[in-house]
PDB file of C-alpha atoms in Angstrom:
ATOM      1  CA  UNK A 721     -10.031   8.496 -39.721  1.00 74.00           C
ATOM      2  CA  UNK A 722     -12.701   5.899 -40.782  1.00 79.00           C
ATOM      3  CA  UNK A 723     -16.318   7.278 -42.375  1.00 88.00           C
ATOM      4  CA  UNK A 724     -19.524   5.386 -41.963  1.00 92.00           C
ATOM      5  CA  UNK A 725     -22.248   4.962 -44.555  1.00 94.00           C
ATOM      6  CA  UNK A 726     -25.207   2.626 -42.762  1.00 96.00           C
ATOM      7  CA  UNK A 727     -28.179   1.961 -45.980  1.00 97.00           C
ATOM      8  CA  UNK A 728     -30.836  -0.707 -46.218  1.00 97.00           C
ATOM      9  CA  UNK A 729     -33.289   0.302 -43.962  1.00 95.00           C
ATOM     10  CA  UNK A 730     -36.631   0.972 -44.293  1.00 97.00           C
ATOM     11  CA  UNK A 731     -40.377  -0.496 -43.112  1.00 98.00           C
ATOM     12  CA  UNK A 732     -41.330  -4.268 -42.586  1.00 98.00           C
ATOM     13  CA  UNK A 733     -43.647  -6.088 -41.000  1.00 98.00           C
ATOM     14  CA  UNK A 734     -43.245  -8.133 -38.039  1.00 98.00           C
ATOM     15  CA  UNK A 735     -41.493 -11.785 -39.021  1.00 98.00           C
ATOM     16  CA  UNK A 736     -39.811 -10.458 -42.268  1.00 98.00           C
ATOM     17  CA  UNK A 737     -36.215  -9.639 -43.027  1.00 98.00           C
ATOM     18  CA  UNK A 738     -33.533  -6.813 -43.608  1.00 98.00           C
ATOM     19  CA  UNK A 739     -30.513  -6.538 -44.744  1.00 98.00           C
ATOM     20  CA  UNK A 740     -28.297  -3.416 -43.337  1.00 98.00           C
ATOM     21  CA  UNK A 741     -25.182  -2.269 -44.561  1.00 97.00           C
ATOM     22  CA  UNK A 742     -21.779  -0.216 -43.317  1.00 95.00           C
ATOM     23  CA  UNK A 743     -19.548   1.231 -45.840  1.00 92.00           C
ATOM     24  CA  UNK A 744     -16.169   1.990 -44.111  1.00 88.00           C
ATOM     25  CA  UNK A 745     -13.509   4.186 -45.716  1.00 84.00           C
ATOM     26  CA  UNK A 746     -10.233   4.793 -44.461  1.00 77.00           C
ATOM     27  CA  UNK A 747      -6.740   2.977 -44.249  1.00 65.00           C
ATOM     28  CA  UNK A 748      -6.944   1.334 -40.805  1.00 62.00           C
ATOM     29  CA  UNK A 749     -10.629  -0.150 -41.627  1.00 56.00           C
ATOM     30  CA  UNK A 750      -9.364  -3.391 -41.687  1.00 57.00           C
ATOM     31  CA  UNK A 751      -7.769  -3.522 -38.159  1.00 66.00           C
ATOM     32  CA  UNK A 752     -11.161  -2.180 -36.678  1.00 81.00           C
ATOM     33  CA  UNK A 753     -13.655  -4.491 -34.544  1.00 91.00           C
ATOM     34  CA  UNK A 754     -16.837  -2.854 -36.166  1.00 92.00           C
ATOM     35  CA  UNK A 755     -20.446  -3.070 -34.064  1.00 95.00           C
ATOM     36  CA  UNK A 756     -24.178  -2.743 -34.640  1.00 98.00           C
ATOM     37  CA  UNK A 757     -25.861  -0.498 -32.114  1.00 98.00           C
ATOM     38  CA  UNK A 758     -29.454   0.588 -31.587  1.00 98.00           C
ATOM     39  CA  UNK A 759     -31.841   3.577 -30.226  1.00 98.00           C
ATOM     40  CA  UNK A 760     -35.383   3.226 -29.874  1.00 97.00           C
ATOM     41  CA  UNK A 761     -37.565   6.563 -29.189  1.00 93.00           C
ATOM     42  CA  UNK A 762     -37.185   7.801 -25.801  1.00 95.00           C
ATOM     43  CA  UNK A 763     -34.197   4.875 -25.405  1.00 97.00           C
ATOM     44  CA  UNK A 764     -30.442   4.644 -24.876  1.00 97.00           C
ATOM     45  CA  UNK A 765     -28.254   3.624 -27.508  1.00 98.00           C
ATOM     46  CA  UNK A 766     -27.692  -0.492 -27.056  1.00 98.00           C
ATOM     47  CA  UNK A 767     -25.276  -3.103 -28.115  1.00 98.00           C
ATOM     48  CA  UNK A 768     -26.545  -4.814 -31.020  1.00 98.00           C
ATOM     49  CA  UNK A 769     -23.484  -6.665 -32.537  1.00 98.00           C
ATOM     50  CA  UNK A 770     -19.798  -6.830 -33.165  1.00 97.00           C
ATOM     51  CA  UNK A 771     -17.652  -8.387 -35.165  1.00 94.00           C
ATOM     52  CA  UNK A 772     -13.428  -8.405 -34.949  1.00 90.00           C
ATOM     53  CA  UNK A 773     -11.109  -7.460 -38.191  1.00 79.00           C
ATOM     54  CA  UNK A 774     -10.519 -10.879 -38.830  1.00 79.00           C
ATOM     55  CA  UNK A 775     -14.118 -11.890 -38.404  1.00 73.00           C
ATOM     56  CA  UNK A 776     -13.270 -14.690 -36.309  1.00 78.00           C
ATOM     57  CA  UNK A 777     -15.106 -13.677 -33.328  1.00 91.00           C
ATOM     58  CA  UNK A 778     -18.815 -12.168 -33.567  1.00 95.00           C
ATOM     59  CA  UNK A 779     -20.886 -11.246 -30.426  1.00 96.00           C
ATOM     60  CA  UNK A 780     -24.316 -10.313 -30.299  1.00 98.00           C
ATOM     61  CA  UNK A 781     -26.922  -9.070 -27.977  1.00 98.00           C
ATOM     62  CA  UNK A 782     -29.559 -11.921 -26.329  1.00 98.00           C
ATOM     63  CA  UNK A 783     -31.982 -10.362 -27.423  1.00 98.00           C
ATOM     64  CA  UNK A 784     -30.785 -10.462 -31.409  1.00 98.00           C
ATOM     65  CA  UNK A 785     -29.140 -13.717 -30.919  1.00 98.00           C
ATOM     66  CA  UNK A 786     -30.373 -16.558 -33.000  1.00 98.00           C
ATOM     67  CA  UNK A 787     -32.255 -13.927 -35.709  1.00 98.00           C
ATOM     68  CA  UNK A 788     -29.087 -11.454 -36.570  1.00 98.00           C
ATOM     69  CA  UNK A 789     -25.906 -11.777 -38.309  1.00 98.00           C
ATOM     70  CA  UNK A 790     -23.142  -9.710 -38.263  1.00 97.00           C
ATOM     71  CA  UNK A 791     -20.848 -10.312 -41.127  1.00 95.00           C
ATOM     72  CA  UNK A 792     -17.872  -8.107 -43.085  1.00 91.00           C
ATOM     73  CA  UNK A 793     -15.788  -7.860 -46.016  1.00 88.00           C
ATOM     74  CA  UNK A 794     -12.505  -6.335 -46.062  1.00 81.00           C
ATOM     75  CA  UNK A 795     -11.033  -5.925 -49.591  1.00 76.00           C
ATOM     76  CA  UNK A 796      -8.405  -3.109 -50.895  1.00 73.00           C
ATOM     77  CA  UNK A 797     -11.276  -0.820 -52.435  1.00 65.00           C
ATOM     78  CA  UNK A 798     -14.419  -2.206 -51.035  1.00 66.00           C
ATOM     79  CA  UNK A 799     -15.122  -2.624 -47.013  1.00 82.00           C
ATOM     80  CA  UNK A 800     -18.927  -3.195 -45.530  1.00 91.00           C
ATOM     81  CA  UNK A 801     -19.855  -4.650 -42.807  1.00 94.00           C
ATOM     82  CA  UNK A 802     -23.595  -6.119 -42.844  1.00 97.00           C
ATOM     83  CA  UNK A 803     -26.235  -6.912 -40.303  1.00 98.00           C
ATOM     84  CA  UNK A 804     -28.858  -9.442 -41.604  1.00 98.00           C
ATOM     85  CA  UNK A 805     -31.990  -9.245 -39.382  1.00 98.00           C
ATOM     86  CA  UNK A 806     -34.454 -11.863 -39.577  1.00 98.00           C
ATOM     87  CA  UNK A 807     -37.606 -12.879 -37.414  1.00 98.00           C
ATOM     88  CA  UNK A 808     -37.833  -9.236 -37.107  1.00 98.00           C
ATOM     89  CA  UNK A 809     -40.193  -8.209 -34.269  1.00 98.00           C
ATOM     90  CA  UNK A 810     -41.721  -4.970 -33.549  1.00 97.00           C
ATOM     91  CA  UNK A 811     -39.412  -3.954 -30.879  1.00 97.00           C
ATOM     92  CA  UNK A 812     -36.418  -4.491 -33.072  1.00 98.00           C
ATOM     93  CA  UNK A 813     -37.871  -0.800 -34.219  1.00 98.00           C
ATOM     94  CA  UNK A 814     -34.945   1.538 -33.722  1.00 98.00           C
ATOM     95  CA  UNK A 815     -32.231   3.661 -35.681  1.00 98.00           C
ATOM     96  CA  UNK A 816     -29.363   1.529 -35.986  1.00 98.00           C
ATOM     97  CA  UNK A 817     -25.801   2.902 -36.154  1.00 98.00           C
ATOM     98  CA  UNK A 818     -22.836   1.138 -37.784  1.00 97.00           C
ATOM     99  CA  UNK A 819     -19.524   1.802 -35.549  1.00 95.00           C
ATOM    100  CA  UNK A 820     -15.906   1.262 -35.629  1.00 92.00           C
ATOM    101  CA  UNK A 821     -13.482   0.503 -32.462  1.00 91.00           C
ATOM    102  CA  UNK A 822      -9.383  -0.073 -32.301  1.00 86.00           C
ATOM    103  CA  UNK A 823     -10.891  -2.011 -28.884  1.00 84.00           C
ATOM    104  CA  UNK A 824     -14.054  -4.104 -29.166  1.00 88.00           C
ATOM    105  CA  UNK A 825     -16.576  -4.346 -26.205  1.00 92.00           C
ATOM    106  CA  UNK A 826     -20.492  -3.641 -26.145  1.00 96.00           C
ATOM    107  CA  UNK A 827     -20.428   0.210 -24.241  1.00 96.00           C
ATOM    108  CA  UNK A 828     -21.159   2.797 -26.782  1.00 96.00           C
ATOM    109  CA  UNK A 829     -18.009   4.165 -25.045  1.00 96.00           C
ATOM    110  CA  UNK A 830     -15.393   1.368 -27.036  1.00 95.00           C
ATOM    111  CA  UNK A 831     -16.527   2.630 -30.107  1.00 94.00           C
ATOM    112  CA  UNK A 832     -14.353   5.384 -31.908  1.00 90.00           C
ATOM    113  CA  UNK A 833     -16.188   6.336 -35.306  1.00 92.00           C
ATOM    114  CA  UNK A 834     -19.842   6.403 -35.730  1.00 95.00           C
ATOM    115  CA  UNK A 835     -22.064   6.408 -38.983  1.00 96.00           C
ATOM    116  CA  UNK A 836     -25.008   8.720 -39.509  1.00 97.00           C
ATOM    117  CA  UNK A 837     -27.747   5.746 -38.258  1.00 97.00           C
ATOM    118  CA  UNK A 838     -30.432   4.669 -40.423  1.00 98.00           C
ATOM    119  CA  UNK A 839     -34.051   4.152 -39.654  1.00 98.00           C
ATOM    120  CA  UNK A 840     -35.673   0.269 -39.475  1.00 98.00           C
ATOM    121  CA  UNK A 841     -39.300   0.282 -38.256  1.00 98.00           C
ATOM    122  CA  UNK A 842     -41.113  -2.959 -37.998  1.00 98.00           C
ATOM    123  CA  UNK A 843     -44.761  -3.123 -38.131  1.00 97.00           C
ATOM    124  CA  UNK A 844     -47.291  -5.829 -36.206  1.00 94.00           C
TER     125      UNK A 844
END
């Protein structure tokens, strides 16, 4: 089992910056590709970004591309992923969810183990 603790959101305005973050517990946390997704009111839930175990391959929506980061640190008692967003734009606005997959891919679908989602509202 892995648990998922998303934190860091909150309200800014359009151009500024945020910083979310995904702390994982569980033994096979490590070995997980682990992915950003979004929901905006009255929305599906969308691919943000993903990132593998290794953190050698990263993939990201076009439409975050260029302004997000997806980054992660694996140690024996600490794991997080991250998210910087930057250039934030008002339709950015959305809960995001922190996720955790044994496959990859960008369908809600590939992802096994989903955190509680945290709100990030950005204001024009």
């Amino acid at each position: 089992q892995v648990q998922l603790v998303e934190s860091g959101g909150g309200l800014v305005q359009a151009g500024g910056s945020l910083r979310l973050s995904c702390a994982a517990s569980g033994r096979t946390f490590g070995s997980r590709t682990m992915g950003w997704f979004r929901q905006a009111p009255g929305k599906e839930r969308e691919f943000v970004a993903a990132i593998t175990w290794s953190s050698y391959n990263t993939n990201y929506a076009d439409s975050v591309r260029g302004r997000f980061t997806i980054s992660r640190v694996n140690a024996k008692n600490t794991n997080t992923v991250y998210l910087q967003m930057n250039s934030l734009k008002p339709e950015d606005t959305a809960v995001y969810y922190c996720a955790a997959s044994t496959r990859g891919g960008v369908s809600t679908t590939d992802y096994d183990f989903w955190g509680q989602g945290i709100q990030v509202t950005v204001s024009s």
